[in-house]
XYZ file of N, CA, C and O in Angstrom:
824
model
N -40.993 -186.504 -18.355
C -42.447 -186.595 -18.467
C -43.113 -185.755 -17.383
O -42.566 -185.567 -16.308
N -44.325 -185.280 -17.703
C -45.076 -184.510 -16.723
C -45.328 -185.366 -15.493
O -45.574 -186.571 -15.586
N -45.283 -184.752 -14.325
C -45.511 -185.472 -13.086
C -44.235 -185.935 -12.427
O -44.244 -186.246 -11.240
N -43.148 -186.032 -13.171
C -41.866 -186.386 -12.584
C -41.287 -185.175 -11.871
O -41.630 -184.036 -12.182
N -40.393 -185.397 -10.892
C -39.736 -184.257 -10.240
C -39.088 -183.354 -11.281
O -38.583 -183.820 -12.313
N -39.069 -182.073 -11.007
C -38.544 -181.106 -11.969
C -37.085 -181.377 -12.314
O -36.670 -181.211 -13.464
N -36.287 -181.813 -11.338
C -34.872 -182.068 -11.621
C -34.740 -183.241 -12.594
O -33.820 -183.261 -13.440
N -35.649 -184.209 -12.535
C -35.638 -185.330 -13.473
C -36.039 -184.852 -14.861
O -35.432 -185.230 -15.877
N -37.064 -184.007 -14.937
C -37.475 -183.443 -16.219
C -36.345 -182.634 -16.834
O -36.113 -182.696 -18.048
N -35.625 -181.886 -15.994
C -34.524 -181.085 -16.514
C -33.397 -181.963 -17.022
O -32.785 -181.671 -18.058
N -33.115 -183.055 -16.330
C -32.050 -183.971 -16.767
C -32.371 -184.556 -18.142
O -31.470 -184.814 -18.942
N -33.648 -184.791 -18.424
C -34.034 -185.299 -19.737
C -33.800 -184.250 -20.817
O -33.422 -184.583 -21.948
N -34.036 -182.993 -20.481
C -33.886 -181.903 -21.441
C -32.441 -181.446 -21.576
O -32.020 -181.008 -22.650
N -31.683 -181.544 -20.497
C -30.295 -181.068 -20.462
C -29.485 -182.033 -19.607
O -29.255 -181.800 -18.427
N -29.033 -183.135 -20.185
C -28.317 -184.143 -19.390
C -27.003 -183.588 -18.835
O -26.206 -183.019 -19.584
N -26.750 -183.744 -17.535
C -25.451 -183.345 -16.990
C -24.390 -184.369 -17.368
O -24.667 -185.568 -17.420
N -23.205 -183.905 -17.694
C -22.137 -184.835 -18.046
C -21.443 -185.340 -16.784
O -21.619 -184.801 -15.684
N -20.639 -186.382 -16.938
C -19.891 -186.924 -15.809
C -18.956 -185.856 -15.250
O -18.279 -185.145 -15.995
N -18.950 -185.716 -13.952
C -18.083 -184.738 -13.308
C -18.699 -183.368 -13.143
O -18.066 -182.459 -12.596
N -19.928 -183.197 -13.616
C -20.599 -181.907 -13.425
C -21.048 -181.789 -11.967
O -21.002 -182.741 -11.198
N -21.492 -180.612 -11.604
C -21.979 -180.373 -10.253
C -20.923 -179.765 -9.355
O -19.722 -179.940 -9.580
N -21.370 -179.023 -8.362
C -20.473 -178.380 -7.408
C -20.944 -178.658 -5.988
O -22.145 -178.783 -5.730
N -19.988 -178.741 -5.085
C -20.285 -178.902 -3.666
C -20.137 -177.540 -2.997
O -19.057 -176.951 -3.009
N -21.229 -177.038 -2.455
C -21.254 -175.710 -1.843
C -21.529 -175.845 -0.348
O -22.386 -176.639 0.067
N -20.817 -175.097 0.455
C -21.130 -175.001 1.877
C -22.299 -174.018 1.992
O -22.096 -172.808 2.065
N -23.501 -174.563 1.967
C -24.674 -173.687 1.901
C -24.851 -172.849 3.157
O -25.362 -171.730 3.090
N -24.447 -173.368 4.293
C -24.553 -172.578 5.525
C -23.690 -171.327 5.419
O -24.124 -170.217 5.760
N -22.456 -171.490 4.918
C -21.571 -170.346 4.744
C -22.070 -169.433 3.634
O -22.003 -168.205 3.743
N -22.557 -170.018 2.555
C -23.063 -169.222 1.434
C -24.234 -168.345 1.875
O -24.303 -167.154 1.544
N -25.119 -168.927 2.627
C -26.301 -168.178 3.061
C -25.931 -167.120 4.097
O -26.538 -166.040 4.133
N -24.924 -167.393 4.895
C -24.455 -166.394 5.851
C -23.849 -165.202 5.093
O -24.118 -164.046 5.425
N -23.046 -165.498 4.081
C -22.393 -164.424 3.322
C -23.388 -163.609 2.516
O -23.281 -162.378 2.441
N -24.357 -164.283 1.925
C -25.296 -163.594 1.048
C -26.497 -163.016 1.793
O -27.232 -162.193 1.251
N -26.724 -163.468 3.006
C -27.829 -162.921 3.791
C -29.189 -163.417 3.349
O -30.214 -162.816 3.686
N -29.218 -164.515 2.597
C -30.477 -165.117 2.160
C -30.330 -166.629 2.232
O -29.224 -167.168 2.219
N -31.471 -167.314 2.295
C -31.461 -168.764 2.185
C -31.786 -169.135 0.753
O -32.810 -168.721 0.218
N -30.933 -169.886 0.097
C -31.151 -170.202 -1.305
C -32.231 -171.272 -1.467
O -32.363 -172.166 -0.625
N -33.001 -171.211 -2.559
C -34.074 -172.194 -2.782
C -33.534 -173.618 -2.885
O -32.442 -173.849 -3.404
N -34.335 -174.573 -2.430
C -33.922 -175.966 -2.449
C -33.734 -176.473 -3.879
O -32.828 -177.267 -4.153
N -34.585 -176.028 -4.817
C -34.438 -176.515 -6.189
C -33.137 -176.017 -6.809
O -32.515 -176.710 -7.632
N -32.685 -174.838 -6.379
C -31.400 -174.331 -6.860
C -30.254 -175.161 -6.298
O -29.284 -175.464 -7.003
N -30.366 -175.557 -5.048
C -29.336 -176.409 -4.443
C -29.251 -177.745 -5.186
O -28.161 -178.281 -5.406
N -30.412 -178.275 -5.587
C -30.426 -179.506 -6.375
C -29.734 -179.272 -7.713
O -28.966 -180.123 -8.187
N -30.016 -178.125 -8.327
C -29.400 -177.804 -9.620
C -27.882 -177.724 -9.485
O -27.149 -178.279 -10.308
N -27.403 -177.036 -8.470
C -25.963 -176.881 -8.285
C -25.297 -178.233 -8.059
O -24.212 -178.507 -8.581
N -25.937 -179.106 -7.306
C -25.377 -180.437 -7.056
C -25.288 -181.263 -8.337
O -24.348 -182.038 -8.530
N -26.253 -181.088 -9.247
C -26.294 -181.867 -10.480
C -25.470 -181.231 -11.606
O -24.836 -181.933 -12.395
N -25.490 -179.901 -11.675
C -24.882 -179.187 -12.806
C -23.758 -178.253 -12.368
O -22.622 -178.395 -12.796
N -24.091 -177.242 -11.564
C -23.091 -176.314 -11.056
C -22.741 -175.200 -12.019
O -23.539 -174.795 -12.871
N -21.515 -174.727 -11.894
C -21.009 -173.558 -12.608
C -20.693 -173.924 -14.057
O -19.720 -174.612 -14.337
N -21.532 -173.482 -14.978
C -21.317 -173.822 -16.375
C -22.316 -173.122 -17.259
O -22.986 -172.181 -16.840
N -22.421 -173.585 -18.513
C -23.341 -172.952 -19.445
C -24.001 -173.989 -20.335
O -23.519 -175.117 -20.475
N -25.126 -173.592 -20.929
C -25.873 -174.472 -21.807
C -25.930 -173.861 -23.201
O -26.221 -172.665 -23.360
N -25.616 -174.689 -24.194
C -25.669 -174.293 -25.602
C -24.896 -173.017 -25.883
O -25.268 -172.233 -26.766
N -23.808 -172.793 -25.142
C -22.963 -171.609 -25.320
C -23.794 -170.334 -25.304
O -23.444 -169.338 -25.954
N -24.886 -170.344 -24.532
C -25.789 -169.180 -24.520
C -26.158 -168.741 -23.115
O -26.090 -167.558 -22.797
N -26.553 -169.683 -22.275
C -27.027 -169.348 -20.933
C -26.026 -169.840 -19.906
O -25.743 -171.040 -19.831
N -25.479 -168.911 -19.126
C -24.495 -169.225 -18.095
C -25.161 -169.244 -16.729
O -25.901 -168.313 -16.384
N -24.896 -170.288 -15.968
C -25.442 -170.412 -14.620
C -24.413 -169.940 -13.597
O -23.215 -170.154 -13.761
N -24.894 -169.310 -12.546
C -24.036 -168.709 -11.535
C -24.144 -169.466 -10.218
O -25.219 -169.972 -9.871
N -23.036 -169.536 -9.495
C -23.032 -170.144 -8.168
C -22.476 -169.133 -7.171
O -21.662 -168.282 -7.533
N -22.915 -169.202 -5.914
C -22.469 -168.217 -4.929
C -21.005 -168.370 -4.555
O -20.514 -169.476 -4.359
N -20.323 -167.237 -4.481
C -18.946 -167.179 -4.001
C -18.882 -166.083 -2.941
O -19.737 -165.193 -2.888
N -17.835 -166.133 -2.131
C -17.693 -165.118 -1.096
C -16.237 -165.060 -0.656
O -15.471 -165.999 -0.845
N -15.863 -163.931 -0.085
C -14.500 -163.745 0.400
C -14.372 -164.297 1.806
O -15.356 -164.729 2.424
N -13.151 -164.271 2.336
C -12.925 -164.746 3.705
C -13.701 -163.914 4.714
O -14.017 -164.396 5.797
N -14.017 -162.684 4.335
C -14.799 -161.835 5.228
C -16.292 -161.994 5.045
O -17.069 -161.151 5.485
N -16.704 -163.099 4.373
C -18.126 -163.386 4.123
C -18.797 -162.276 3.324
O -19.944 -161.905 3.586
N -18.081 -161.751 2.336
C -18.637 -160.748 1.432
C -18.895 -161.418 0.083
O -17.995 -162.070 -0.462
N -20.114 -161.307 -0.465
C -20.385 -161.918 -1.767
C -19.382 -161.458 -2.821
O -19.003 -160.286 -2.864
N -18.947 -162.394 -3.675
C -17.967 -162.068 -4.694
C -18.245 -162.882 -5.945
O -19.176 -163.686 -5.993
N -17.415 -162.690 -6.965
C -17.527 -163.468 -8.186
C -18.619 -162.991 -9.117
O -19.231 -161.927 -8.938
N -18.895 -163.813 -10.131
C -19.842 -163.437 -11.181
C -21.258 -163.246 -10.642
O -21.972 -162.336 -11.069
N -21.679 -164.080 -9.695
C -23.023 -163.922 -9.152
C -23.170 -162.568 -8.462
O -24.198 -161.890 -8.615
N -22.150 -162.157 -7.729
C -22.202 -160.855 -7.052
C -22.230 -159.717 -8.074
O -22.978 -158.737 -7.913
N -21.440 -159.836 -9.137
C -21.394 -158.792 -10.158
C -22.732 -158.670 -10.884
O -23.243 -157.559 -11.083
N -23.310 -159.801 -11.273
C -24.584 -159.748 -11.996
C -25.731 -159.334 -11.070
O -26.677 -158.673 -11.504
N -25.648 -159.706 -9.796
C -26.670 -159.269 -8.841
C -26.624 -157.767 -8.661
O -27.680 -157.099 -8.602
N -25.438 -157.195 -8.585
C -25.312 -155.739 -8.463
C -25.926 -155.047 -9.669
O -26.626 -154.024 -9.536
N -25.701 -155.595 -10.853
C -26.280 -155.010 -12.063
C -27.795 -155.163 -12.064
O -28.530 -154.229 -12.427
N -28.292 -156.322 -11.647
C -29.736 -156.541 -11.582
C -30.394 -155.572 -10.608
O -31.473 -155.018 -10.891
N -29.761 -155.333 -9.479
C -30.332 -154.402 -8.501
C -30.334 -152.974 -9.022
O -31.247 -152.193 -8.733
N -29.318 -152.637 -9.817
C -29.303 -151.308 -10.422
C -30.465 -151.160 -11.400
O -31.145 -150.124 -11.417
N -30.709 -152.195 -12.201
C -31.815 -152.146 -13.151
C -33.165 -152.113 -12.436
O -34.099 -151.465 -12.880
N -33.241 -152.833 -11.308
C -34.497 -152.841 -10.543
C -34.809 -151.442 -10.010
O -35.951 -150.994 -10.047
N -33.787 -150.759 -9.516
C -33.992 -149.403 -9.000
C -34.378 -148.432 -10.108
O -35.199 -147.538 -9.912
N -33.769 -148.599 -11.289
C -34.055 -147.689 -12.392
C -35.425 -147.937 -13.005
O -36.116 -146.995 -13.383
N -35.805 -149.218 -13.094
C -37.070 -149.536 -13.756
C -37.683 -150.787 -13.145
O -37.625 -151.874 -13.721
N -38.263 -150.663 -11.953
C -38.842 -151.839 -11.296
C -40.041 -152.374 -12.073
O -40.722 -151.619 -12.768
N -40.303 -153.680 -11.971
C -41.467 -154.233 -12.668
C -42.768 -153.715 -12.069
O -42.828 -153.344 -10.897
N -43.806 -153.684 -12.872
C -45.110 -153.197 -12.425
C -45.589 -153.983 -11.220
O -45.497 -155.209 -11.177
N -46.059 -153.251 -10.214
C -46.600 -153.880 -9.027
C -45.599 -154.125 -7.923
O -45.970 -154.559 -6.834
N -44.326 -153.833 -8.164
C -43.309 -154.090 -7.154
C -42.776 -152.814 -6.515
O -42.362 -152.814 -5.371
N -42.749 -151.733 -7.251
C -42.220 -150.499 -6.683
C -40.711 -150.518 -6.623
O -40.067 -151.540 -6.818
N -40.136 -149.357 -6.344
C -38.681 -149.225 -6.268
C -38.269 -149.210 -4.810
O -38.450 -148.225 -4.100
N -37.741 -150.347 -4.335
C -37.371 -150.462 -2.932
C -35.945 -149.983 -2.707
O -35.105 -150.021 -3.603
N -35.664 -149.543 -1.495
C -34.318 -149.065 -1.173
C -33.291 -150.175 -1.368
O -32.188 -149.949 -1.837
N -33.667 -151.400 -0.995
C -32.813 -152.563 -1.222
C -33.528 -153.470 -2.213
O -34.473 -154.174 -1.840
N -33.145 -153.452 -3.478
C -33.841 -154.249 -4.496
C -33.822 -155.733 -4.149
O -32.757 -156.302 -3.886
N -34.987 -156.397 -4.119
C -35.064 -157.791 -3.683
C -34.764 -158.770 -4.809
O -35.578 -159.633 -5.146
N -33.587 -158.664 -5.412
C -33.236 -159.583 -6.489
C -31.826 -160.142 -6.292
O -30.938 -159.441 -5.821
N -31.669 -161.414 -6.650
C -30.368 -162.083 -6.677
C -30.283 -162.802 -8.013
O -31.202 -163.541 -8.396
N -29.205 -162.598 -8.747
C -29.049 -163.195 -10.066
C -28.539 -164.631 -9.977
O -27.649 -164.925 -9.179
N -29.098 -165.510 -10.802
C -28.601 -166.893 -10.875
C -28.177 -167.282 -12.290
O -27.645 -168.369 -12.516
N -28.378 -166.371 -13.253
C -27.984 -166.683 -14.618
C -27.872 -165.440 -15.470
O -28.439 -164.394 -15.145
N -27.135 -165.551 -16.566
C -27.020 -164.464 -17.546
C -26.841 -165.123 -18.908
O -26.180 -166.152 -19.033
N -27.476 -164.542 -19.928
C -27.353 -165.161 -21.241
C -26.551 -164.292 -22.203
O -26.102 -163.199 -21.853
N -26.388 -164.800 -23.425
C -25.544 -164.123 -24.404
C -26.146 -162.813 -24.885
O -25.455 -162.011 -25.517
N -27.411 -162.579 -24.593
C -28.037 -161.284 -24.897
C -27.846 -160.306 -23.746
O -28.382 -159.206 -23.783
N -27.114 -160.733 -22.712
C -26.884 -159.954 -21.498
C -28.162 -159.787 -20.677
O -28.250 -158.893 -19.840
N -29.157 -160.652 -20.904
C -30.335 -160.671 -20.037
C -29.935 -161.285 -18.702
O -29.099 -162.194 -18.652
N -30.540 -160.807 -17.634
C -30.230 -161.285 -16.288
C -31.384 -162.123 -15.757
O -32.533 -161.671 -15.749
N -31.089 -163.328 -15.311
C -32.100 -164.215 -14.736
C -31.921 -164.202 -13.226
O -30.838 -164.496 -12.715
N -32.991 -163.869 -12.514
C -32.894 -163.589 -11.074
C -34.048 -164.234 -10.317
O -35.017 -164.710 -10.898
N -33.912 -164.207 -9.007
C -35.049 -164.448 -8.126
C -35.504 -163.111 -7.553
O -34.687 -162.218 -7.311
N -36.806 -163.002 -7.279
C -37.331 -161.907 -6.474
C -37.437 -162.441 -5.055
O -38.226 -163.343 -4.766
N -36.607 -161.908 -4.158
C -36.409 -162.527 -2.838
C -37.274 -161.919 -1.741
O -36.917 -161.972 -0.580
N -38.411 -161.340 -2.127
C -39.243 -160.666 -1.135
C -39.850 -161.596 -0.099
O -40.013 -161.228 1.064
N -40.199 -162.823 -0.485
C -40.801 -163.779 0.442
C -39.733 -164.361 1.373
O -38.597 -164.604 0.972
N -40.096 -164.588 2.623
C -39.161 -165.164 3.581
C -38.788 -166.593 3.201
O -37.665 -167.041 3.412
N -39.732 -167.329 2.606
C -39.495 -168.703 2.187
C -38.900 -168.694 0.774
O -39.586 -168.316 -0.191
N -37.627 -169.100 0.593
C -37.018 -169.090 -0.741
C -37.758 -169.961 -1.755
O -37.657 -169.726 -2.956
N -38.496 -170.944 -1.262
C -39.257 -171.797 -2.162
C -40.377 -171.067 -2.872
O -40.949 -171.586 -3.834
N -40.707 -169.869 -2.403
C -41.774 -169.074 -3.006
C -41.244 -167.953 -3.899
O -42.026 -167.176 -4.437
N -39.911 -167.893 -4.059
C -39.352 -166.820 -4.877
C -39.678 -167.026 -6.356
O -39.342 -168.063 -6.926
N -40.307 -166.036 -7.006
C -40.519 -166.131 -8.448
C -39.242 -165.777 -9.206
O -38.309 -165.192 -8.642
N -39.203 -166.144 -10.460
C -38.090 -165.806 -11.341
C -38.408 -164.495 -12.058
O -39.518 -164.297 -12.541
N -37.426 -163.618 -12.108
C -37.565 -162.355 -12.835
C -36.407 -162.235 -13.816
O -35.251 -162.451 -13.448
N -36.715 -161.894 -15.061
C -35.693 -161.766 -16.092
C -35.651 -160.326 -16.594
O -36.676 -159.774 -17.012
N -34.466 -159.727 -16.502
C -34.272 -158.386 -17.055
C -33.838 -158.526 -18.509
O -32.800 -159.108 -18.800
N -34.662 -158.018 -19.413
C -34.380 -158.093 -20.838
C -33.663 -156.832 -21.291
O -34.208 -155.729 -21.178
N -32.444 -156.989 -21.806
C -31.698 -155.840 -22.341
C -32.393 -155.262 -23.563
O -32.375 -154.054 -23.786
N -33.008 -156.145 -24.369
C -33.658 -155.666 -25.578
C -34.907 -154.859 -25.298
O -35.107 -153.775 -25.850
N -35.744 -155.385 -24.402
C -37.005 -154.710 -24.081
C -36.848 -153.661 -22.990
O -37.747 -152.836 -22.777
N -35.710 -153.680 -22.299
C -35.479 -152.789 -21.153
C -36.635 -152.894 -20.164
O -37.222 -151.892 -19.731
N -36.959 -154.148 -19.818
C -38.081 -154.393 -18.912
C -37.888 -155.719 -18.202
O -37.143 -156.591 -18.667
N -38.563 -155.854 -17.063
C -38.557 -157.091 -16.297
C -39.728 -157.972 -16.704
O -40.824 -157.486 -16.973
N -39.498 -159.270 -16.719
C -40.556 -160.259 -16.925
C -40.535 -161.174 -15.707
O -39.588 -161.929 -15.505
N -41.571 -161.074 -14.871
C -41.635 -161.860 -13.638
C -42.530 -163.071 -13.860
O -43.660 -162.943 -14.334
N -41.999 -164.255 -13.560
C -42.727 -165.507 -13.739
C -42.977 -166.154 -12.383
O -42.062 -166.295 -11.574
N -44.206 -166.570 -12.139
C -44.573 -167.143 -10.850
C -44.182 -168.616 -10.796
O -45.029 -169.519 -10.778
N -42.878 -168.857 -10.777
C -42.366 -170.225 -10.680
C -40.926 -170.157 -10.198
O -40.296 -169.101 -10.256
N -40.401 -171.282 -9.732
C -39.023 -171.342 -9.287
C -38.068 -171.576 -10.450
O -38.475 -171.707 -11.606
N -36.783 -171.680 -10.114
C -35.751 -171.816 -11.139
C -35.921 -173.076 -11.985
O -35.875 -173.011 -13.224
N -36.077 -174.239 -11.350
C -36.165 -175.474 -12.110
C -37.383 -175.491 -13.025
O -37.290 -175.900 -14.186
N -38.526 -175.053 -12.519
C -39.723 -175.004 -13.371
C -39.513 -174.036 -14.523
O -39.910 -174.313 -15.661
N -38.867 -172.913 -14.242
C -38.595 -171.944 -15.303
C -37.726 -172.580 -16.394
O -38.014 -172.439 -17.593
N -36.667 -173.284 -16.000
C -35.770 -173.884 -16.990
C -36.478 -174.970 -17.803
O -36.286 -175.054 -19.021
N -37.284 -175.788 -17.152
C -38.024 -176.825 -17.870
C -38.943 -176.183 -18.907
O -38.984 -176.603 -20.071
N -39.665 -175.153 -18.506
C -40.570 -174.473 -19.438
C -39.786 -173.753 -20.531
O -40.203 -173.736 -21.697
N -38.631 -173.180 -20.164
C -37.807 -172.485 -21.142
C -37.309 -173.449 -22.214
O -37.420 -173.178 -23.420
N -36.760 -174.593 -21.794
C -36.175 -175.534 -22.735
C -37.228 -176.287 -23.545
O -36.901 -176.928 -24.541
N -38.467 -176.212 -23.124
C -39.555 -176.770 -23.920
C -40.134 -175.749 -24.894
O -41.091 -176.047 -25.616
N -39.570 -174.557 -24.888
C -40.029 -173.529 -25.813
C -41.286 -172.812 -25.383
O -41.897 -172.100 -26.180
N -41.677 -172.963 -24.114
C -42.910 -172.341 -23.647
C -42.723 -170.874 -23.277
O -43.699 -170.126 -23.187
N -41.480 -170.459 -23.068
C -41.203 -169.084 -22.642
C -40.511 -168.298 -23.745
O -40.850 -167.141 -23.995
N -39.537 -168.916 -24.401
C -38.762 -168.253 -25.452
C -38.704 -169.193 -26.647
O -38.224 -170.321 -26.530
N -39.175 -168.735 -27.803
C -39.269 -169.608 -28.967
C -37.912 -170.059 -29.490
O -37.840 -171.020 -30.265
N -36.824 -169.413 -29.073
C -35.517 -169.845 -29.547
C -35.169 -171.251 -29.058
O -34.294 -171.917 -29.587
N -35.863 -171.718 -27.998
C -35.597 -173.048 -27.440
C -36.629 -174.070 -27.910
O -36.719 -175.163 -27.346
N -37.410 -173.752 -28.932
C -38.571 -174.579 -29.285
C -38.271 -175.690 -30.279
O -39.187 -176.238 -30.881
N -37.003 -176.085 -30.479
C -36.694 -177.113 -31.473
C -36.714 -178.528 -30.903
O -36.435 -179.494 -31.614
N -37.069 -178.664 -29.624
C -37.173 -179.978 -28.966
C -35.850 -180.743 -28.915
O -35.840 -181.945 -28.693
N -34.744 -180.055 -29.123
C -33.450 -180.715 -29.054
C -32.971 -180.893 -27.629
O -33.491 -180.284 -26.697
N -31.976 -181.765 -27.460
C -31.361 -181.961 -26.147
C -30.322 -180.862 -25.949
O -29.493 -180.612 -26.826
N -30.355 -180.200 -24.817
C -29.449 -179.084 -24.546
C -28.083 -179.596 -24.112
O -27.974 -180.617 -23.428
N -27.046 -178.866 -24.485
C -25.674 -179.267 -24.152
C -25.159 -178.399 -23.008
O -24.855 -177.222 -23.200
N -25.066 -179.006 -21.825
C -24.509 -178.317 -20.667
C -23.039 -178.673 -20.539
O -22.663 -179.846 -20.666
N -22.209 -177.661 -20.261
C -20.779 -177.892 -20.049
C -20.339 -177.135 -18.805
O -20.456 -175.900 -18.742
N -19.846 -177.879 -17.819
C -19.311 -177.253 -16.612
C -17.991 -176.566 -16.953
O -17.288 -176.973 -17.894
N -17.622 -175.536 -16.193
C -16.385 -174.808 -16.491
C -15.162 -175.718 -16.394
O -14.203 -175.555 -17.168
N -15.172 -176.676 -15.487
C -14.037 -177.611 -15.403
C -13.923 -178.440 -16.671
O -12.830 -178.669 -17.194
N -15.062 -178.904 -17.177
C -15.067 -179.705 -18.392
C -14.662 -178.856 -19.595
O -13.955 -179.332 -20.495
N -15.107 -177.599 -19.621
C -14.721 -176.707 -20.717
C -13.208 -176.531 -20.757
O -12.589 -176.563 -21.830
N -12.596 -176.371 -19.601
C -11.140 -176.221 -19.545
C -10.437 -177.498 -19.990
O -9.431 -177.457 -20.704
N -10.976 -178.654 -19.600
C -10.383 -179.929 -19.999
C -10.460 -180.114 -21.512
O -9.488 -180.541 -22.160
N -11.613 -179.792 -22.082
C -11.801 -179.941 -23.521
C -10.884 -179.002 -24.298
O -10.287 -179.394 -25.308
N -10.786 -177.764 -23.832
C -9.905 -176.811 -24.504
C -8.463 -177.319 -24.510
O -7.756 -177.221 -25.520
N -8.030 -177.865 -23.368
C -6.663 -178.382 -23.270
C -6.446 -179.569 -24.199
O -5.327 -179.820 -24.659
N -7.534 -180.288 -24.510
C -7.438 -181.449 -25.394
C -7.668 -181.083 -26.857
O -7.721 -181.970 -27.715
N -7.823 -179.782 -27.137
C -8.036 -179.355 -28.515
C -9.456 -179.548 -29.000
O -9.707 -179.641 -30.208
N -10.409 -179.596 -28.068
C -11.822 -179.784 -28.402
C -12.587 -178.495 -28.127
O -12.351 -177.823 -27.121
N -13.495 -178.143 -29.026
C -14.362 -176.994 -28.819
C -15.426 -177.380 -27.794
O -16.260 -178.241 -28.078
N -15.433 -176.779 -26.604
C -16.400 -177.183 -25.576
C -17.844 -176.879 -25.956
O -18.762 -177.491 -25.423
N -18.054 -175.941 -26.889
C -19.415 -175.595 -27.290
C -20.040 -176.643 -28.197
O -21.261 -176.797 -28.232
N -19.199 -177.388 -28.953
C -19.715 -178.348 -29.917
C -19.296 -179.782 -29.643
O -19.935 -180.723 -30.131
N -18.193 -179.958 -28.896
C -17.653 -181.288 -28.684
C -16.832 -181.790 -29.858
O -16.370 -182.925 -29.869
N -16.629 -180.933 -30.858
C -15.856 -181.287 -32.049
C -14.428 -180.761 -31.921
O -14.160 -179.839 -31.146
N -13.497 -181.339 -32.704
C -12.124 -180.811 -32.681
C -12.102 -179.326 -32.985
O -12.833 -178.837 -33.854
N -11.277 -178.607 -32.244
C -11.169 -177.160 -32.407
C -10.137 -176.860 -33.489
O -8.947 -177.111 -33.292
N -10.552 -176.324 -34.649
C -9.596 -176.083 -35.734
C -8.546 -175.037 -35.395
O -7.523 -174.938 -36.056
N -8.804 -174.250 -34.355
C -7.861 -173.199 -33.979
C -6.976 -173.598 -32.805
O -6.209 -172.786 -32.298
N -7.105 -174.847 -32.347
C -6.329 -175.302 -31.192
C -4.834 -175.143 -31.457
O -4.323 -175.552 -32.489
N -4.149 -174.530 -30.524
C -2.705 -174.375 -30.609
C -2.237 -173.176 -31.412
O -1.047 -172.850 -31.398
N -3.155 -172.492 -32.112
C -2.748 -171.370 -32.955
C -2.323 -170.164 -32.140
O -1.540 -169.331 -32.598
N -2.856 -170.054 -30.932
C -2.591 -168.867 -30.117
C -1.929 -169.250 -28.795
O -2.123 -168.597 -27.773
N -1.159 -170.319 -28.805
C -0.491 -170.742 -27.587
C -1.350 -171.721 -26.818
O -2.473 -172.023 -27.194
N -0.833 -172.211 -25.701
C -1.583 -173.196 -24.897
C -2.747 -172.544 -24.196
O -2.770 -171.333 -23.983
N -3.796 -173.325 -23.865
C -4.904 -172.779 -23.087
C -4.431 -172.240 -21.753
O -3.364 -172.632 -21.258
N -5.181 -171.308 -21.152
C -4.786 -170.770 -19.843
C -4.572 -171.886 -18.831
O -5.338 -172.829 -18.751
N -3.454 -171.787 -18.097
C -3.161 -172.771 -17.079
C -2.423 -173.987 -17.606
O -2.074 -174.884 -16.845
N -2.168 -174.034 -18.907
C -1.443 -175.179 -19.490
C -0.035 -174.719 -19.869
O 0.136 -173.929 -20.785
N 1.014 -175.168 -19.180
C 2.362 -174.682 -19.431
C 2.834 -175.012 -20.836
O 2.421 -175.996 -21.444
N 3.700 -174.156 -21.350
C 4.326 -174.403 -22.643
C 5.095 -175.731 -22.581
O 5.753 -176.051 -21.597
N 4.966 -176.502 -23.659
C 5.709 -177.743 -23.775
C 5.087 -178.921 -23.092
O 5.613 -180.024 -23.149
N 3.918 -178.721 -22.438
C 3.272 -179.854 -21.752
C 2.689 -180.809 -22.779
O 2.113 -180.382 -23.763
């Protein structure tokens, strides 16, 4: 309901399953990435973490090497977002030598969901989405949680306008379901289970 904390509104729209969420050493993450992550994102990671919704939108979490160098999917998508920012920055932002974007999501259309990190206070970072189809940035003056609430209510993209409950699946849960012969995208038995050998990480004969 309106007026409730955004994380509560998001839970109503996209309930996290048991065992979802990730524990991140935010001090180390921020040291490696050179930015302070927004508080609403930290709340999201604690509740949901590394996973995807409706087999369409994948959420990213910070990773880094022992040398405190950003790594993993978030680093890869951030590098791509910065390349797009340099090639075609959004109106009013200009092309900076160091593009002020960090990616936190990517969807099945290969659109990149990012923050614009120009403000010193991460709580003021707007969301910017690079659209592969339009070849343009769409900057929204809101944080990640507000963006997701508005998105899942169909206020930003009409594909989400059916008022349904979104299905979030953490990567750990997806692996568990696959091993049990369940399609993680639907929660239904996977008709192809076992046809191509055991799931990754599951030994033969187990």
